[in-house]
PDB file of C-alpha atoms in Angstrom:
ATOM      1  CA  UNK A 272      -0.094  -0.045   0.064  1.00 38.00           C
ATOM      2  CA  UNK A 273       1.245   3.442  -0.944  1.00 47.00           C
ATOM      3  CA  UNK A 274       1.036   6.404   1.264  1.00 56.00           C
ATOM      4  CA  UNK A 275       1.283  10.021   0.496  1.00 75.00           C
ATOM      5  CA  UNK A 276       2.219  13.225   2.325  1.00 78.00           C
ATOM      6  CA  UNK A 277      -1.319  13.989   2.843  1.00 82.00           C
ATOM      7  CA  UNK A 278      -1.858  11.050   5.060  1.00 85.00           C
ATOM      8  CA  UNK A 279       1.081  12.035   7.218  1.00 90.00           C
ATOM      9  CA  UNK A 280      -0.232  15.617   7.206  1.00 91.00           C
ATOM     10  CA  UNK A 281      -3.727  14.927   8.659  1.00 93.00           C
ATOM     11  CA  UNK A 282      -2.258  12.170  10.986  1.00 94.00           C
ATOM     12  CA  UNK A 283       0.340  14.783  12.182  1.00 95.00           C
ATOM     13  CA  UNK A 284      -2.355  17.306  12.998  1.00 96.00           C
ATOM     14  CA  UNK A 285      -4.360  14.610  14.774  1.00 97.00           C
ATOM     15  CA  UNK A 286      -1.142  13.646  16.898  1.00 97.00           C
ATOM     16  CA  UNK A 287      -0.556  17.251  17.717  1.00 97.00           C
ATOM     17  CA  UNK A 288      -4.052  17.840  19.065  1.00 97.00           C
ATOM     18  CA  UNK A 289      -3.856  14.450  20.858  1.00 97.00           C
ATOM     19  CA  UNK A 290      -0.607  15.414  22.637  1.00 97.00           C
ATOM     20  CA  UNK A 291      -1.918  18.770  23.497  1.00 97.00           C
ATOM     21  CA  UNK A 292      -5.067  17.167  25.005  1.00 97.00           C
ATOM     22  CA  UNK A 293      -3.010  14.580  27.038  1.00 97.00           C
ATOM     23  CA  UNK A 294      -0.588  17.259  28.445  1.00 97.00           C
ATOM     24  CA  UNK A 295      -3.411  19.389  29.447  1.00 96.00           C
ATOM     25  CA  UNK A 296      -5.333  16.659  31.183  1.00 95.00           C
ATOM     26  CA  UNK A 297      -2.397  14.610  32.672  1.00 96.00           C
ATOM     27  CA  UNK A 298       0.112  17.426  33.588  1.00 95.00           C
ATOM     28  CA  UNK A 299      -1.014  21.069  33.188  1.00 95.00           C
ATOM     29  CA  UNK A 300      -4.464  21.230  34.602  1.00 94.00           C
ATOM     30  CA  UNK A 301      -3.728  19.109  37.793  1.00 94.00           C
ATOM     31  CA  UNK A 302      -0.607  20.931  38.520  1.00 94.00           C
ATOM     32  CA  UNK A 303      -1.926  24.511  37.854  1.00 94.00           C
ATOM     33  CA  UNK A 304      -1.853  26.403  41.261  1.00 93.00           C
ATOM     34  CA  UNK A 305      -2.595  29.941  40.117  1.00 91.00           C
ATOM     35  CA  UNK A 306      -5.557  31.810  40.603  1.00 92.00           C
ATOM     36  CA  UNK A 307      -6.349  33.198  37.077  1.00 95.00           C
ATOM     37  CA  UNK A 308      -9.983  32.674  36.240  1.00 95.00           C
ATOM     38  CA  UNK A 309      -9.009  33.077  32.396  1.00 95.00           C
ATOM     39  CA  UNK A 310      -6.289  30.266  32.644  1.00 95.00           C
ATOM     40  CA  UNK A 311      -8.631  28.029  34.654  1.00 94.00           C
ATOM     41  CA  UNK A 312     -11.422  28.708  32.017  1.00 95.00           C
ATOM     42  CA  UNK A 313      -8.980  27.847  29.114  1.00 95.00           C
ATOM     43  CA  UNK A 314      -7.680  24.683  30.836  1.00 95.00           C
ATOM     44  CA  UNK A 315     -11.319  23.708  31.414  1.00 92.00           C
ATOM     45  CA  UNK A 316     -12.366  23.923  27.767  1.00 94.00           C
ATOM     46  CA  UNK A 317      -9.108  22.815  25.992  1.00 95.00           C
ATOM     47  CA  UNK A 318      -9.957  19.052  26.391  1.00 94.00           C
ATOM     48  CA  UNK A 319     -12.979  19.804  24.213  1.00 95.00           C
ATOM     49  CA  UNK A 320     -11.401  22.143  21.657  1.00 97.00           C
ATOM     50  CA  UNK A 321      -8.415  20.065  20.721  1.00 97.00           C
ATOM     51  CA  UNK A 322     -10.422  16.935  19.859  1.00 97.00           C
ATOM     52  CA  UNK A 323     -12.699  19.179  17.875  1.00 97.00           C
ATOM     53  CA  UNK A 324      -9.774  19.632  15.681  1.00 97.00           C
ATOM     54  CA  UNK A 325      -7.909  16.492  15.964  1.00 97.00           C
ATOM     55  CA  UNK A 326     -10.720  13.802  15.644  1.00 97.00           C
ATOM     56  CA  UNK A 327     -11.874  14.982  12.260  1.00 97.00           C
ATOM     57  CA  UNK A 328      -8.199  15.162  11.093  1.00 96.00           C
ATOM     58  CA  UNK A 329      -7.928  11.516  11.954  1.00 95.00           C
ATOM     59  CA  UNK A 330     -11.214  10.724  10.047  1.00 92.00           C
ATOM     60  CA  UNK A 331      -9.936  12.579   7.018  1.00 92.00           C
ATOM     61  CA  UNK A 332      -7.007  10.300   6.951  1.00 88.00           C
ATOM     62  CA  UNK A 333      -9.232   7.139   7.760  1.00 87.00           C
ATOM     63  CA  UNK A 334     -12.131   7.730   5.452  1.00 83.00           C
ATOM     64  CA  UNK A 335     -10.369   7.247   2.056  1.00 79.00           C
ATOM     65  CA  UNK A 336      -8.555   4.093   3.531  1.00 79.00           C
ATOM     66  CA  UNK A 337     -11.884   2.407   3.819  1.00 79.00           C
ATOM     67  CA  UNK A 338     -12.397   2.387   0.018  1.00 75.00           C
ATOM     68  CA  UNK A 339     -16.066   3.354   0.058  1.00 71.00           C
ATOM     69  CA  UNK A 340     -17.575   4.032  -3.323  1.00 74.00           C
ATOM     70  CA  UNK A 341     -19.882   6.866  -2.087  1.00 74.00           C
ATOM     71  CA  UNK A 342     -18.717   9.841  -4.252  1.00 73.00           C
ATOM     72  CA  UNK A 343     -19.920  12.391  -1.944  1.00 73.00           C
ATOM     73  CA  UNK A 344     -18.294  10.907   1.070  1.00 74.00           C
ATOM     74  CA  UNK A 345     -15.022  10.789  -0.793  1.00 70.00           C
ATOM     75  CA  UNK A 346     -15.137  14.295  -2.146  1.00 78.00           C
ATOM     76  CA  UNK A 347     -16.555  15.974   1.068  1.00 86.00           C
ATOM     77  CA  UNK A 348     -14.641  13.793   3.597  1.00 89.00           C
ATOM     78  CA  UNK A 349     -13.832  16.913   5.638  1.00 92.00           C
ATOM     79  CA  UNK A 350     -17.501  17.570   6.245  1.00 93.00           C
ATOM     80  CA  UNK A 351     -18.280  13.924   6.965  1.00 91.00           C
ATOM     81  CA  UNK A 352     -15.299  13.696   9.309  1.00 93.00           C
ATOM     82  CA  UNK A 353     -16.598  16.992  11.162  1.00 96.00           C
ATOM     83  CA  UNK A 354     -20.227  15.561  11.410  1.00 95.00           C
ATOM     84  CA  UNK A 355     -18.898  12.192  12.741  1.00 94.00           C
ATOM     85  CA  UNK A 356     -16.655  13.903  15.297  1.00 96.00           C
ATOM     86  CA  UNK A 357     -19.264  16.439  16.344  1.00 97.00           C
ATOM     87  CA  UNK A 358     -21.887  13.768  16.936  1.00 96.00           C
ATOM     88  CA  UNK A 359     -19.569  11.817  19.033  1.00 96.00           C
ATOM     89  CA  UNK A 360     -18.074  14.697  21.039  1.00 95.00           C
ATOM     90  CA  UNK A 361     -21.499  16.453  21.694  1.00 96.00           C
ATOM     91  CA  UNK A 362     -23.247  13.050  22.579  1.00 95.00           C
ATOM     92  CA  UNK A 363     -20.479  12.391  25.025  1.00 93.00           C
ATOM     93  CA  UNK A 364     -21.107  15.775  26.685  1.00 93.00           C
ATOM     94  CA  UNK A 365     -24.934  15.189  27.014  1.00 94.00           C
ATOM     95  CA  UNK A 366     -24.244  11.515  28.404  1.00 93.00           C
ATOM     96  CA  UNK A 367     -22.470  13.390  31.200  1.00 92.00           C
ATOM     97  CA  UNK A 368     -25.863  14.914  32.331  1.00 91.00           C
ATOM     98  CA  UNK A 369     -26.775  11.424  33.726  1.00 91.00           C
ATOM     99  CA  UNK A 370     -23.334  10.811  35.396  1.00 87.00           C
ATOM    100  CA  UNK A 371     -22.609  11.572  39.044  1.00 85.00           C
ATOM    101  CA  UNK A 372     -18.848  11.680  38.362  1.00 86.00           C
ATOM    102  CA  UNK A 373     -18.778  13.713  35.172  1.00 86.00           C
ATOM    103  CA  UNK A 374     -19.895  17.413  34.551  1.00 87.00           C
ATOM    104  CA  UNK A 375     -21.964  18.661  31.806  1.00 90.00           C
ATOM    105  CA  UNK A 376     -21.032  22.125  30.578  1.00 91.00           C
ATOM    106  CA  UNK A 377     -22.494  24.192  27.691  1.00 94.00           C
ATOM    107  CA  UNK A 378     -18.972  25.925  27.391  1.00 93.00           C
ATOM    108  CA  UNK A 379     -17.489  22.526  26.446  1.00 94.00           C
ATOM    109  CA  UNK A 380     -20.048  22.134  23.695  1.00 96.00           C
ATOM    110  CA  UNK A 381     -19.306  25.685  22.505  1.00 97.00           C
ATOM    111  CA  UNK A 382     -15.643  24.963  22.404  1.00 97.00           C
ATOM    112  CA  UNK A 383     -16.079  21.670  20.639  1.00 97.00           C
ATOM    113  CA  UNK A 384     -17.967  23.618  17.875  1.00 97.00           C
ATOM    114  CA  UNK A 385     -15.270  26.096  17.667  1.00 98.00           C
ATOM    115  CA  UNK A 386     -12.714  23.302  17.312  1.00 97.00           C
ATOM    116  CA  UNK A 387     -14.724  21.886  14.462  1.00 97.00           C
ATOM    117  CA  UNK A 388     -14.711  25.451  12.846  1.00 98.00           C
ATOM    118  CA  UNK A 389     -10.927  25.547  13.348  1.00 98.00           C
ATOM    119  CA  UNK A 390     -10.608  22.207  11.586  1.00 97.00           C
ATOM    120  CA  UNK A 391     -12.752  23.479   8.849  1.00 96.00           C
ATOM    121  CA  UNK A 392     -10.576  26.603   8.431  1.00 97.00           C
ATOM    122  CA  UNK A 393      -7.483  24.438   8.383  1.00 96.00           C
ATOM    123  CA  UNK A 394      -8.977  22.372   5.739  1.00 95.00           C
ATOM    124  CA  UNK A 395      -9.854  25.447   3.728  1.00 93.00           C
ATOM    125  CA  UNK A 396      -6.361  26.902   3.890  1.00 92.00           C
ATOM    126  CA  UNK A 397      -4.570  23.544   3.281  1.00 90.00           C
ATOM    127  CA  UNK A 398      -3.030  23.194  -0.226  1.00 86.00           C
ATOM    128  CA  UNK A 399      -4.828  20.880  -2.510  1.00 79.00           C
ATOM    129  CA  UNK A 400      -2.014  18.378  -2.571  1.00 76.00           C
ATOM    130  CA  UNK A 401      -2.900  17.429   1.016  1.00 78.00           C
ATOM    131  CA  UNK A 402      -6.487  16.772   0.211  1.00 76.00           C
ATOM    132  CA  UNK A 403      -6.047  14.072  -2.459  1.00 66.00           C
ATOM    133  CA  UNK A 404      -6.665  10.533  -2.200  1.00 55.00           C
ATOM    134  CA  UNK A 405      -3.863   8.525  -0.278  1.00 45.00           C
ATOM    135  CA  UNK A 406      -3.216   5.878  -2.828  1.00 42.00           C
ATOM    136  CA  UNK A 407      -1.024   8.307  -4.834  1.00 41.00           C
ATOM    137  CA  UNK A 408       2.521   9.306  -3.974  1.00 38.00           C
TER     138      UNK A 408
END
């Protein structure tokens, strides 16, 4: 199987967002001892913002690998990836309403949507050579 630079481009975006998410969850947020309301807010919404960018990037890399014949899905994979990602992330936030351990927050939904818009913006400014099928070199 041949791979192209576009596969690496989108996977790198996913990896960057995943690392940012993990660092905030595991290291930065638990060790923050400051009193800045702004920093606390940003550390609270960041775990929703970064997956809003990274998960669609992963799906953009995976959708062509599935060899589906649906023309719209292959041509608009960035939209499909965003829809799939948003559905999962927002559903997870609403599931938290029923949990005693987890916390539902409208700000999390807002920043998930902002992350999805940032992903779409990244898709828009990305050169066409990184949007092509991955079976080319």
